[in-house]
């Protein structure tokens, strides 16, 4: 009895209610195409499995050794062998037809948006250009972690890697695709409705593989237009004399060698250009131009939103979702707020204080000897609390 | 008369003498002299060891005992004739020749020597395993076949593959394709028929296999002798301005050995076509039909494009990948590509366009307007 109860408990624990990465809950046409194949197959295979187990169980019990006579021993039974070959062959052929059809379906070429997706230890970078869902993207947009796409629009991802093999996977929207260095592979995606669809790197890629997550955020076309316009808005320097203005200087000194903030200019008026190729093994660090428009950082692992606001955003109806998302950490803050209510400041503080403490990496001086000083992940910059205050003030304006 | 051990050393002595003579006759200069000195030294040492072994009857008996050269076990006729002492001698001689000539001779000799020693040991042991010769032969096979079969099979298969590869290198590429298809089909059908006909005698199968293998090797040897086909020579573009970007001095080609038949069809940033009208366009996988004149590629990622020359004359694609502080302009080119052929061009751009003092673009030098902008965000 107790065993049965335990087994049942284990079994039902598998049926999580709130499971955003459930492959059996497709939220877009590509994922549905796959689901339409896998679901019937799963049921049929399940029934076949049950029958097999039942027959085995029956045989075990029925033909248990009770001292009865040895049954007659025979060799070969052609009709049985033929049957047992033909039935699986027919089943496999039956499986092959919808599978191959689905493969071709998934290759539908009507994309309306092309996005480059580049993996590295241990986060994803996206860059956009051209037009996307009818929205003109006049300058390249570079973001990380969160893939923002127009809902109800076929999107073509062009996936590659800067270091080791990773794998891009948003279960609700499509299957996975490996990101292989030196190769660029495509994956199509489309979300039915605005919302947030999570996923994670599914190819073991080193120390912080478990903290290499990602999400696709689908917005209505109008909201996507707003997002694009905001991403492309010219850089607004912090007001002179504010903490953020000091933070800008600190950022240029401490962070700009790795992180790009588009539009940032040095004291002499020349653009400040990041050179992560000189400091990071992968040759890239997240672009922070619009950091505050993301809801999580560092491989989309640590929330920039407080728990309550995160709940609110994730549970929002498709109609409300877009406007909440576009407000981001400024959600619920009211028009005149100086500090955003939803901002999980501690997350960002902790990150700046010591990234490796939150997310294991290879960035301390003794760990980078073998790579000629290049890091995997962000090093601890030994910032003072004052510098962190300034940087937070500066970064809060990158929205 | 001769004991087993002394036979080996006598063999090694003889081989060293031969090697010393060959070296002295054929190699001049300091190397020849040193080698000959080394080999003569080896002759002396082996002769000495052979003498000692002979005198002590391989150390199996007290040498002063009367009549021992007839009675000691080492003096008894072996059960069968053993070729392994000879093998070991060849190995040792080879080691020495290899040490002064080519490393490959040395390596092969090590293998020969090891094989001979193992075979010799096991044979020696098995011959005294029992009084029953048949049983002894049987234990020998049981131990050694596990070693011999895979190695001989590898050598056999290797010889067949090598011979076949010579054939393919000699035949012209189109014929090669068909030779491959036909031989493959023959092997499969033959195997199928033999497996199906349960009564085919073992001898027939062995004969067919042997004849085929020997025939193949014969043709392979003939092909090797007649030499490889000439690999299609590259076109040469005479206009020096065309080469200026990639080739210092305008001589030669970027990659003399490029096959111009690209097998990698997928997973590139774009397929770039130089069209008949001189327009250069990029097509990306998964989005056919759209001709791009601008490509966005991620920074710091090793990627590539395939260049297809659909124009009427040989052309090369040139990638200008930016001039970054303190560095010369990064340029790379495909080799000159025949009309209708293609070539791969790999690249990695570490910084954004904004950091470059020259434009980032793909061009075909000498073809006006054949340009695709590269955007690195
Ligand atoms: Cu990964």
XYZ file of C-alpha atoms and ligand atoms in Angstrom:
777
model
C 0.000 0.000 0.000
C 2.693 2.412 1.096
C 4.775 1.459 -1.919
C 1.860 2.079 -4.253
C 1.203 5.450 -2.657
C 4.845 6.379 -3.010
C 4.915 5.258 -6.644
C 1.801 7.283 -7.363
C 3.317 10.318 -5.659
C 6.451 10.032 -7.781
C 4.361 9.533 -10.893
C 2.137 12.541 -10.342
C 5.033 14.731 -9.305
C 6.020 14.365 -12.966
C 2.842 16.168 -14.021
C 3.808 19.669 -12.945
C 1.080 22.242 -13.394
C 3.311 25.235 -13.874
C 5.902 23.909 -16.285
C 6.986 26.529 -18.794
C 9.408 24.160 -20.518
C 6.912 21.368 -21.120
C 7.376 20.020 -24.657
C 3.779 18.825 -24.592
C 2.437 22.373 -24.456
C 3.173 23.884 -27.864
C 2.592 27.616 -28.140
C 3.380 28.095 -31.804
C 2.907 26.443 -35.198
C 6.374 24.837 -35.383
C 6.093 23.341 -31.929
C 2.569 22.204 -32.762
C 3.769 20.466 -35.923
C 6.186 18.513 -33.762
C 3.562 17.892 -31.101
C 1.151 16.542 -33.705
C 3.705 13.860 -34.480
C 5.019 13.114 -31.041
C 1.736 12.998 -29.150
C 0.005 10.214 -31.117
C 3.304 8.364 -31.245
C 3.678 8.718 -27.516
C 0.197 7.330 -26.920
C 0.667 4.424 -29.306
C 4.115 3.661 -27.913
C 2.661 3.903 -24.422
C -0.058 1.389 -25.220
C 2.430 -0.946 -26.909
C 4.648 -0.593 -23.851
C 1.764 -1.462 -21.539
C 0.904 -4.518 -23.615
C 4.504 -5.680 -23.558
C 4.742 -5.225 -19.807
C 1.428 -7.004 -19.337
C 2.533 -9.971 -21.440
C 5.851 -10.154 -19.628
C 4.085 -9.966 -16.277
C 1.614 -12.641 -17.338
C 4.403 -14.932 -18.526
C 6.376 -14.456 -15.365
C 3.473 -15.408 -13.162
C 1.740 -17.980 -15.330
C 4.886 -19.918 -16.235
C 6.633 -19.703 -12.919
C 8.575 -22.857 -12.080
C 6.261 -24.893 -9.911
C 7.974 -28.136 -10.639
C 5.844 -28.786 -13.722
C 7.209 -30.680 -16.722
C 9.575 -29.010 -19.111
C 7.459 -27.715 -22.040
C 8.136 -29.034 -25.500
C 11.231 -27.410 -27.068
C 10.930 -26.304 -30.684
C 13.131 -24.500 -33.113
C 11.914 -21.864 -35.530
C 8.356 -20.962 -36.398
C 8.379 -19.242 -39.764
C 4.921 -17.682 -39.628
C 5.670 -16.181 -36.201
C 9.010 -14.808 -37.274
C 7.583 -13.277 -40.410
C 4.726 -11.735 -38.466
C 7.048 -10.309 -35.845
C 9.159 -8.730 -38.572
C 6.316 -7.415 -40.663
C 4.358 -5.784 -37.838
C 7.192 -3.550 -36.601
C 8.143 -2.739 -40.198
C 4.587 -1.600 -40.878
C 4.518 0.409 -37.640
C 7.830 2.104 -38.479
C 6.643 2.898 -41.974
C 3.504 4.356 -40.435
C 5.624 6.475 -38.123
C 7.913 7.560 -40.946
C 5.174 9.124 -43.041
C 4.020 11.803 -40.566
C 7.604 12.319 -39.372
C 9.004 13.055 -42.808
C 5.984 15.202 -43.597
C 6.595 17.178 -40.393
C 10.249 17.679 -41.288
C 9.189 19.254 -44.571
C 6.504 21.315 -42.859
C 9.063 22.747 -40.492
C 11.057 23.868 -43.507
C 8.389 26.326 -44.609
C 10.373 29.210 -46.008
C 7.993 32.076 -45.296
C 10.092 33.926 -42.767
C 9.507 37.535 -42.031
C 12.355 38.167 -39.686
C 15.958 36.999 -39.575
C 17.875 37.077 -36.297
C 21.431 35.927 -35.648
C 21.742 33.897 -32.450
C 25.261 33.386 -31.121
C 26.083 31.192 -28.151
C 29.110 31.429 -25.905
C 30.055 30.408 -22.407
C 27.503 30.975 -20.853
C 24.949 33.241 -22.475
C 23.268 33.913 -25.806
C 23.606 36.992 -27.957
C 21.052 38.108 -30.547
C 21.500 40.572 -33.334
C 18.761 41.968 -35.517
C 18.924 43.716 -38.861
C 16.762 44.342 -41.907
C 13.040 44.164 -41.303
C 11.315 42.038 -38.724
C 7.590 41.434 -38.888
C 7.242 44.520 -41.058
C 9.201 46.673 -38.603
C 12.206 48.377 -40.124
C 15.425 47.932 -38.173
C 17.662 50.708 -39.434
C 20.665 49.973 -37.226
C 21.702 46.571 -35.910
C 20.246 45.806 -32.472
C 22.326 43.617 -30.170
C 20.816 42.078 -27.036
C 21.395 39.071 -24.853
C 19.452 36.357 -23.068
C 15.994 37.463 -24.077
C 14.966 36.988 -27.710
C 12.285 39.554 -28.476
C 10.170 38.634 -31.488
C 6.904 39.765 -33.020
C 4.078 37.329 -32.201
C 2.271 35.508 -34.985
C 5.262 36.045 -37.278
C 7.593 33.378 -38.664
C 11.114 34.059 -37.508
C 14.321 32.522 -38.815
C 17.112 32.112 -36.286
C 20.658 31.759 -37.611
C 22.491 29.980 -34.855
C 26.221 29.675 -34.277
C 28.742 29.621 -31.437
C 31.871 31.527 -30.536
C 33.537 28.813 -28.456
C 32.129 25.344 -27.763
C 28.942 23.624 -28.896
C 25.754 24.934 -27.325
C 22.164 24.180 -28.217
C 19.295 26.624 -28.542
C 15.970 25.406 -27.271
C 12.653 27.102 -26.566
C 10.447 24.025 -26.027
C 7.132 25.809 -26.463
C 8.108 27.212 -29.866
C 10.187 24.556 -31.623
C 12.728 21.785 -31.165
C 16.365 22.451 -30.436
C 19.250 23.332 -32.700
C 22.933 22.941 -31.923
C 25.117 26.032 -32.064
C 28.356 24.752 -33.559
C 31.456 26.912 -33.901
C 32.315 27.514 -37.547
C 28.837 26.599 -38.741
C 25.668 28.609 -38.941
C 22.449 26.617 -38.648
C 18.883 27.718 -38.921
C 15.833 27.207 -36.749
C 12.366 28.518 -37.377
C 10.102 29.823 -34.685
C 6.731 31.435 -34.303
C 4.699 32.280 -31.229
C 0.916 32.385 -31.436
C 0.450 35.020 -28.799
C 2.395 37.603 -26.835
C 4.070 36.056 -23.825
C 7.294 34.766 -22.399
C 8.628 31.356 -23.443
C 11.605 30.013 -21.576
C 14.320 27.600 -22.517
C 17.888 26.664 -21.825
C 21.117 25.595 -23.436
C 20.814 21.856 -24.012
C 24.350 20.915 -24.926
C 26.739 20.594 -22.013
C 29.088 23.525 -22.503
C 31.234 23.771 -19.413
C 31.151 24.982 -15.864
C 28.055 27.178 -15.907
C 26.077 25.253 -18.498
C 23.227 24.970 -15.992
C 23.124 28.761 -15.807
C 22.936 29.275 -19.538
C 19.265 29.947 -19.993
C 17.241 31.937 -22.474
C 13.740 33.113 -23.225
C 11.769 34.185 -26.226
C 9.485 37.128 -25.618
C 6.729 37.586 -28.159
C 5.092 41.005 -28.556
C 2.267 42.276 -30.727
C 3.501 44.063 -33.826
C 2.730 47.451 -32.323
C 4.566 46.614 -29.125
C 7.448 45.161 -31.096
C 7.650 48.415 -33.032
C 7.831 50.279 -29.702
C 10.555 47.926 -28.496
C 12.602 48.423 -31.667
C 12.220 52.202 -31.559
C 13.369 52.202 -27.954
C 16.355 49.982 -28.710
C 17.407 52.309 -31.493
C 16.850 55.529 -29.558
C 19.927 57.724 -29.389
C 22.083 57.539 -26.286
C 21.062 60.011 -23.606
C 23.960 60.941 -21.372
C 23.167 61.224 -17.650
C 22.482 64.716 -16.400
C 25.711 66.394 -15.316
C 26.382 66.252 -11.594
C 24.160 63.258 -10.897
C 25.339 59.940 -9.450
C 24.612 58.412 -12.855
C 27.000 60.868 -14.503
C 29.784 59.731 -12.176
C 28.658 56.206 -12.994
C 29.178 56.888 -16.700
C 32.837 57.692 -16.000
C 33.214 54.583 -13.862
C 31.608 52.524 -16.594
C 33.980 53.861 -19.244
C 36.945 53.107 -16.974
C 35.898 49.704 -15.693
C 33.430 48.143 -18.041
C 33.739 49.569 -21.547
C 36.655 47.454 -22.527
C 34.253 44.498 -22.587
C 30.725 45.914 -22.694
C 29.405 48.093 -25.506
C 26.947 50.869 -24.760
C 26.030 52.278 -28.151
C 26.411 56.020 -28.443
C 28.681 56.385 -25.451
C 31.479 58.869 -26.198
C 34.748 59.457 -24.384
C 35.757 62.821 -22.922
C 37.466 63.704 -26.210
C 34.279 63.030 -28.163
C 35.400 59.788 -29.818
C 33.034 56.817 -29.606
C 33.814 54.321 -26.865
C 34.090 50.924 -28.553
C 34.278 47.716 -26.562
C 37.040 45.252 -27.425
C 35.947 42.041 -25.744
C 38.098 40.146 -28.255
C 41.080 41.268 -26.173
C 39.665 40.151 -22.813
C 37.209 37.294 -23.188
C 37.826 33.859 -24.722
C 34.616 34.036 -26.734
C 35.435 37.539 -27.937
C 32.126 38.942 -26.754
C 30.364 40.371 -23.706
C 26.704 41.393 -23.477
C 25.762 44.704 -25.060
C 24.412 46.857 -22.223
C 22.889 49.704 -24.284
C 19.411 48.777 -23.100
C 20.192 46.524 -20.183
C 17.089 47.547 -18.229
C 14.755 46.376 -20.981
C 15.662 42.776 -20.131
C 14.008 40.924 -17.280
C 16.964 38.696 -16.382
C 20.737 38.772 -16.810
C 23.838 36.634 -17.047
C 22.581 33.782 -19.132
C 19.030 34.852 -18.289
C 19.535 33.251 -14.892
C 19.119 36.089 -12.395
C 15.943 38.162 -12.390
C 16.107 41.905 -12.718
C 12.432 41.891 -11.697
C 11.377 41.345 -8.104
C 9.575 38.074 -7.472
C 6.154 39.702 -7.251
C 6.589 41.642 -10.474
C 7.953 38.605 -12.208
C 4.841 36.637 -11.200
C 2.690 39.469 -12.455
C 4.447 39.570 -15.826
C 4.542 35.822 -16.334
C 0.875 35.421 -15.441
C -0.300 38.365 -17.503
C -2.876 37.687 -20.216
C -1.597 38.001 -23.796
C -3.421 41.344 -24.042
C -1.742 42.885 -20.999
C 1.607 41.232 -21.464
C 3.142 43.638 -23.968
C 2.635 46.823 -22.029
C 3.866 45.255 -18.799
C 6.940 43.889 -20.527
C 7.766 47.213 -22.119
C 7.651 48.853 -18.699
C 10.024 46.234 -17.355
C 11.472 47.186 -13.991
C 9.392 50.366 -14.127
C 6.198 48.332 -13.923
C 3.755 49.542 -11.210
C 5.967 52.560 -10.586
C 3.727 55.372 -11.767
C 4.794 58.141 -14.118
C 6.788 60.253 -11.656
C 8.694 57.533 -9.840
C 12.409 58.094 -9.430
C 13.194 54.528 -8.399
C 11.559 51.580 -10.168
C 9.388 49.494 -7.865
C 10.027 46.229 -9.654
C 13.804 46.442 -9.826
C 15.577 43.587 -7.999
C 18.489 45.834 -7.203
C 20.214 43.272 -5.016
C 20.669 40.979 -8.019
C 22.572 43.549 -10.016
C 24.551 44.663 -6.952
C 25.599 41.122 -6.163
C 26.568 40.591 -9.768
C 28.802 43.652 -9.854
C 30.305 42.828 -6.469
C 31.425 39.354 -7.542
C 30.032 37.676 -10.660
C 31.834 34.399 -10.008
C 30.126 34.045 -6.644
C 26.743 33.989 -8.412
C 27.738 32.104 -11.515
C 30.879 29.972 -11.539
C 33.344 30.967 -14.248
C 37.011 31.047 -15.175
C 37.965 34.640 -14.708
C 40.252 34.983 -11.716
C 43.921 35.722 -12.524
C 45.114 32.209 -11.635
C 42.442 30.638 -13.831
C 43.239 32.581 -16.977
C 46.920 31.704 -17.225
C 46.276 29.038 -19.835
C 44.210 31.356 -22.046
C 46.694 34.191 -22.154
C 44.633 36.250 -19.714
C 41.332 35.843 -21.562
C 38.402 35.079 -19.268
C 35.409 32.809 -19.559
C 32.723 34.884 -17.892
C 32.954 38.216 -16.151
C 35.843 38.778 -13.740
C 35.518 40.201 -10.242
C 36.549 43.828 -10.677
C 36.847 44.507 -6.926
C 34.533 47.488 -7.140
C 33.905 49.585 -4.055
C 30.336 49.962 -2.784
C 30.470 53.597 -3.963
C 31.397 52.539 -7.462
C 28.582 50.011 -7.424
C 26.115 52.758 -6.406
C 27.306 54.891 -9.313
C 27.144 52.024 -11.802
C 23.629 51.051 -10.717
C 22.485 54.641 -11.173
C 24.085 54.713 -14.623
C 22.751 51.311 -15.675
C 19.216 52.164 -14.504
C 19.133 54.764 -17.252
C 20.028 52.168 -19.919
C 16.357 51.481 -20.539
C 73.899 -27.945 -34.953
C 73.079 -24.270 -34.674
C 71.051 -23.396 -31.631
C 67.976 -21.201 -31.978
C 69.534 -18.198 -30.286
C 72.716 -18.300 -32.298
C 70.665 -18.559 -35.494
C 69.086 -15.248 -34.661
C 72.350 -13.522 -34.013
C 73.931 -15.026 -37.102
C 71.028 -13.658 -39.126
C 71.450 -10.239 -37.543
C 75.173 -10.332 -38.299
C 74.580 -11.178 -41.916
C 72.003 -8.440 -42.331
C 74.312 -5.906 -40.702
C 77.104 -6.876 -43.063
C 74.799 -6.395 -46.029
C 73.555 -3.083 -44.666
C 77.098 -1.889 -43.984
C 78.162 -2.728 -47.512
C 75.106 -1.077 -49.028
C 75.604 2.035 -46.942
C 79.293 2.262 -47.572
C 78.693 1.918 -51.298
C 75.715 4.207 -51.627
C 75.986 6.979 -49.042
C 78.779 9.460 -49.235
C 79.783 12.188 -46.847
C 79.778 12.365 -43.076
C 76.398 10.683 -42.739
C 77.498 7.743 -44.854
C 80.705 7.397 -42.936
C 79.044 7.503 -39.532
C 76.356 5.070 -40.624
C 78.892 2.639 -41.956
C 80.937 2.880 -38.780
C 77.753 2.200 -36.788
C 76.807 -0.760 -38.928
C 80.286 -2.282 -38.795
C 80.152 -1.947 -35.015
C 76.862 -3.808 -35.095
C 78.422 -6.565 -37.235
C 81.156 -7.045 -34.665
C 78.763 -7.096 -31.722
C 76.347 -9.527 -33.365
C 79.140 -11.821 -34.468
C 80.458 -11.840 -30.929
C 77.027 -12.570 -29.435
C 76.434 -15.299 -32.018
C 79.737 -16.888 -31.047
C 78.933 -16.836 -27.340
C 75.485 -18.290 -27.920
C 76.821 -20.981 -30.103
C 79.496 -21.891 -27.578
C 77.121 -21.982 -24.594
C 74.339 -23.761 -26.508
C 71.997 -20.804 -25.724
C 73.026 -21.017 -22.073
C 70.937 -24.176 -21.594
C 73.759 -26.492 -20.527
C 77.105 -26.399 -18.838
C 79.394 -25.873 -21.795
C 82.220 -28.022 -20.478
C 80.089 -31.129 -20.227
C 81.065 -33.830 -22.684
C 78.803 -34.440 -25.650
C 76.411 -31.722 -24.663
C 76.116 -30.421 -28.208
C 74.198 -33.563 -29.018
C 72.220 -34.092 -25.844
C 71.048 -30.681 -24.663
C 67.403 -29.877 -25.299
C 68.372 -26.881 -27.406
C 70.198 -29.237 -29.701
C 67.101 -31.366 -30.316
C 65.381 -30.883 -33.616
C 62.440 -28.563 -33.142
C 58.970 -29.878 -33.743
C 58.447 -27.798 -36.815
C 60.609 -25.370 -38.542
C 60.496 -21.946 -36.939
C 60.862 -18.838 -38.991
C 60.665 -16.506 -36.023
C 64.380 -16.336 -35.257
C 64.766 -15.123 -38.806
C 61.935 -12.639 -38.297
C 63.553 -11.338 -35.150
C 66.852 -11.036 -36.953
C 65.251 -9.018 -39.716
C 63.682 -6.843 -37.018
C 66.952 -6.190 -35.254
C 68.811 -5.553 -38.472
C 66.030 -3.199 -39.504
C 66.254 -1.383 -36.189
C 69.860 -0.621 -36.833
C 69.412 0.349 -40.437
C 66.451 2.469 -39.368
C 68.430 4.191 -36.660
C 70.823 5.551 -39.237
C 68.495 5.962 -42.207
C 64.779 6.608 -42.128
C 62.601 6.682 -38.974
C 59.891 4.742 -40.758
C 62.259 1.783 -41.209
C 62.958 1.903 -37.491
C 59.266 1.958 -36.595
C 58.378 -0.894 -38.914
C 61.304 -2.901 -37.510
C 60.073 -2.373 -33.956
C 56.733 -3.834 -34.977
C 58.387 -6.735 -36.812
C 60.664 -7.447 -33.873
C 57.831 -7.348 -31.348
C 55.661 -9.586 -33.489
C 58.519 -12.050 -34.004
C 59.318 -12.155 -30.293
C 55.713 -12.735 -29.270
C 55.241 -15.430 -31.901
C 58.517 -17.034 -31.029
C 57.789 -17.052 -27.310
C 54.349 -18.505 -27.662
C 55.571 -21.060 -30.165
C 58.447 -22.070 -27.915
C 56.107 -22.454 -24.998
C 53.413 -24.321 -26.900
C 55.855 -26.822 -28.397
C 56.600 -28.037 -24.938
C 53.068 -27.635 -23.592
C 52.412 -31.359 -23.872
C 53.650 -34.433 -25.671
C 50.774 -34.205 -28.150
C 51.793 -32.210 -31.222
C 48.252 -31.633 -32.352
C 47.228 -30.314 -29.009
C 50.296 -28.064 -28.951
C 49.502 -26.610 -32.351
C 45.995 -26.042 -31.126
C 46.957 -24.042 -28.020
C 49.331 -21.995 -30.122
C 46.515 -21.061 -32.502
C 44.155 -20.349 -29.678
C 46.538 -17.846 -28.141
C 47.896 -16.247 -31.252
C 44.984 -16.218 -33.670
C 43.346 -13.577 -31.522
C 46.350 -11.422 -32.318
C 47.100 -12.585 -35.826
C 43.685 -12.437 -37.423
C 42.864 -8.796 -36.673
C 46.329 -7.629 -37.633
C 46.461 -9.592 -40.857
C 42.921 -8.540 -41.655
C 43.861 -4.899 -41.109
C 46.876 -5.240 -43.348
C 44.797 -7.011 -45.986
C 41.983 -4.487 -45.868
C 44.522 -1.669 -45.852
C 46.180 -3.047 -48.959
C 42.843 -3.306 -50.744
C 41.806 0.205 -49.727
C 45.170 1.622 -50.681
C 45.105 -0.100 -54.062
C 41.577 1.151 -54.665
C 42.551 4.690 -53.740
C 45.379 4.562 -56.306
C 42.843 3.503 -58.914
C 40.547 6.408 -58.057
C 43.430 8.866 -58.116
C 44.407 7.733 -61.582
C 40.978 7.534 -63.144
C 39.362 10.803 -64.161
C 36.873 12.127 -61.595
C 33.740 11.234 -63.542
C 34.918 7.716 -64.271
C 35.998 7.431 -60.619
C 32.472 8.057 -59.469
C 31.189 5.199 -61.636
C 34.008 2.844 -60.711
C 33.103 3.366 -57.098
C 29.401 2.788 -57.685
C 29.960 -0.301 -59.855
C 32.492 -1.990 -57.591
C 30.370 -1.248 -54.548
C 27.332 -2.707 -56.269
C 29.313 -5.783 -57.364
C 30.553 -6.439 -53.853
C 27.093 -6.125 -52.365
C 25.409 -8.297 -54.997
C 28.215 -10.832 -54.873
C 28.014 -11.006 -51.109
C 24.261 -11.312 -51.255
C 24.377 -14.174 -53.771
C 27.082 -16.055 -51.885
C 25.232 -15.640 -48.602
C 21.977 -16.751 -50.206
C 23.360 -19.868 -51.864
C 23.886 -22.061 -48.850
C 25.705 -24.699 -50.824
C 28.513 -22.587 -52.228
C 31.697 -24.381 -51.208
C 34.045 -22.551 -48.920
C 36.871 -22.939 -51.413
C 34.935 -21.148 -54.135
C 34.249 -18.180 -51.877
C 37.879 -18.001 -50.845
C 39.000 -18.254 -54.454
C 36.661 -15.512 -55.592
C 37.780 -13.205 -52.782
C 41.441 -13.893 -53.382
C 41.202 -13.398 -57.120
C 39.286 -10.149 -56.672
C 41.722 -8.848 -54.085
C 44.742 -9.775 -56.169
C 43.172 -8.269 -59.275
C 42.381 -5.078 -57.424
C 45.886 -4.840 -56.064
C 47.304 -5.517 -59.506
C 45.275 -2.699 -60.993
C 46.259 -0.569 -57.987
C 49.931 -1.180 -58.569
C 49.525 -0.500 -62.272
C 47.713 2.748 -61.438
C 50.364 3.779 -58.971
C 53.010 3.195 -61.588
C 51.186 5.103 -64.294
C 50.839 7.994 -61.827
C 48.048 10.248 -60.613
C 45.914 12.101 -63.074
C 46.836 15.737 -63.363
C 44.608 17.672 -61.046
C 42.853 20.364 -63.004
C 45.188 23.338 -63.153
C 43.941 26.650 -61.854
C 43.056 29.433 -64.171
C 45.389 32.375 -63.923
C 44.042 35.880 -63.810
C 46.619 38.103 -65.431
C 45.363 41.497 -64.331
C 47.765 42.366 -61.472
C 45.325 44.774 -59.834
C 43.096 41.767 -59.254
C 45.701 40.034 -57.185
C 47.033 43.046 -55.400
C 44.775 42.607 -52.389
C 45.699 39.066 -51.515
C 48.882 38.047 -53.213
C 52.108 39.773 -52.438
C 53.878 40.444 -55.710
C 50.934 39.178 -57.721
C 52.426 35.731 -58.221
C 50.846 32.299 -57.897
C 47.473 31.535 -56.426
C 45.978 31.721 -52.954
C 45.367 28.027 -52.696
C 46.888 25.912 -55.434
C 45.086 22.839 -54.212
C 41.560 24.150 -53.872
C 39.310 21.641 -55.587
C 36.676 24.196 -56.593
C 33.968 21.677 -55.846
C 32.661 22.587 -52.458
C 31.157 19.705 -50.573
C 30.064 21.839 -47.669
C 26.665 22.957 -48.847
C 25.063 24.079 -45.651
C 25.850 25.952 -42.499
C 27.433 28.980 -44.099
C 26.564 32.625 -43.530
C 25.556 32.927 -47.169
C 25.994 31.549 -50.635
C 27.404 34.380 -52.712
C 26.770 34.328 -56.451
C 28.577 36.342 -59.078
C 25.839 36.474 -61.649
C 26.193 36.643 -65.398
C 25.333 40.341 -65.423
C 28.147 41.088 -62.961
C 25.901 41.540 -59.948
C 27.147 40.004 -56.700
C 24.335 38.723 -54.473
C 24.086 36.770 -51.247
C 21.456 34.133 -50.520
C 20.995 32.798 -47.018
C 19.960 29.308 -46.060
C 16.328 28.935 -45.136
C 15.247 32.151 -46.828
C 15.625 31.448 -50.480
C 14.684 33.924 -53.116
C 15.886 37.048 -51.353
C 19.062 38.511 -52.808
C 20.970 40.444 -50.207
C 23.554 43.132 -50.868
C 24.239 43.470 -47.178
C 25.058 40.717 -44.704
C 24.998 40.945 -40.938
C 27.507 38.602 -39.314
C 28.215 38.149 -35.628
C 31.514 39.520 -34.393
C 34.277 37.184 -33.198
C 32.676 34.095 -34.674
C 34.497 31.843 -37.144
C 32.190 31.579 -40.151
C 32.311 31.280 -43.904
C 30.625 31.889 -47.234
C 30.571 29.886 -50.434
C 31.385 31.785 -53.601
C 29.747 30.577 -56.819
C 31.113 31.934 -60.041
C 28.220 32.099 -62.496
C 29.944 34.590 -64.749
C 31.686 33.718 -67.992
C 35.284 33.946 -66.804
C 37.498 32.947 -63.919
C 37.036 35.238 -60.933
C 37.914 35.393 -57.271
C 35.919 36.600 -54.325
C 37.795 38.952 -52.069
C 36.712 39.701 -48.516
C 37.838 42.963 -46.967
C 37.418 42.361 -43.274
C 38.451 45.708 -41.846
C 41.456 47.684 -40.729
C 41.613 47.790 -36.964
C 43.931 49.929 -34.832
C 47.615 49.000 -35.150
C 46.925 46.331 -37.732
C 47.069 46.067 -41.516
C 43.831 45.566 -43.403
C 42.494 42.009 -43.021
C 41.857 40.673 -46.510
C 41.356 37.225 -47.799
C 40.526 35.803 -51.184
C 39.334 32.633 -52.723
C 41.557 31.215 -55.371
C 40.619 32.039 -58.952
C 37.402 30.114 -59.548
C 36.434 28.681 -62.928
C 33.056 29.583 -64.397
C 30.444 27.302 -62.853
C 32.671 26.315 -59.936
C 32.680 27.397 -56.324
C 34.994 28.013 -53.388
C 34.743 28.454 -49.635
C 36.004 31.548 -47.858
C 36.276 31.471 -44.071
C 36.659 34.511 -41.850
C 36.345 35.863 -38.343
C 35.907 39.567 -37.693
C 36.827 40.541 -34.137
C 35.393 44.063 -34.004
C 32.494 46.109 -35.297
C 32.444 48.186 -38.483
C 32.720 51.285 -36.341
C 36.224 50.251 -35.270
C 37.472 49.844 -38.848
C 39.007 52.597 -40.932
C 38.203 50.793 -44.189
C 34.870 49.414 -45.412
C 33.950 45.803 -44.672
C 32.774 44.131 -47.847
C 32.919 41.261 -50.280
C 34.056 42.300 -53.728
C 35.092 40.708 -56.986
C 38.099 42.765 -58.093
C 37.769 43.972 -61.643
C 33.979 43.660 -61.706
C 32.478 47.084 -61.095
C 29.663 47.213 -58.618
C 30.102 43.623 -57.468
C 29.931 44.438 -53.780
C 28.198 43.087 -50.697
C 28.451 45.153 -47.531
C 29.343 43.326 -44.342
C 27.737 44.584 -41.158
C 29.293 43.517 -37.860
C 27.162 44.869 -35.035
Cu 25.737 26.371 -23.582
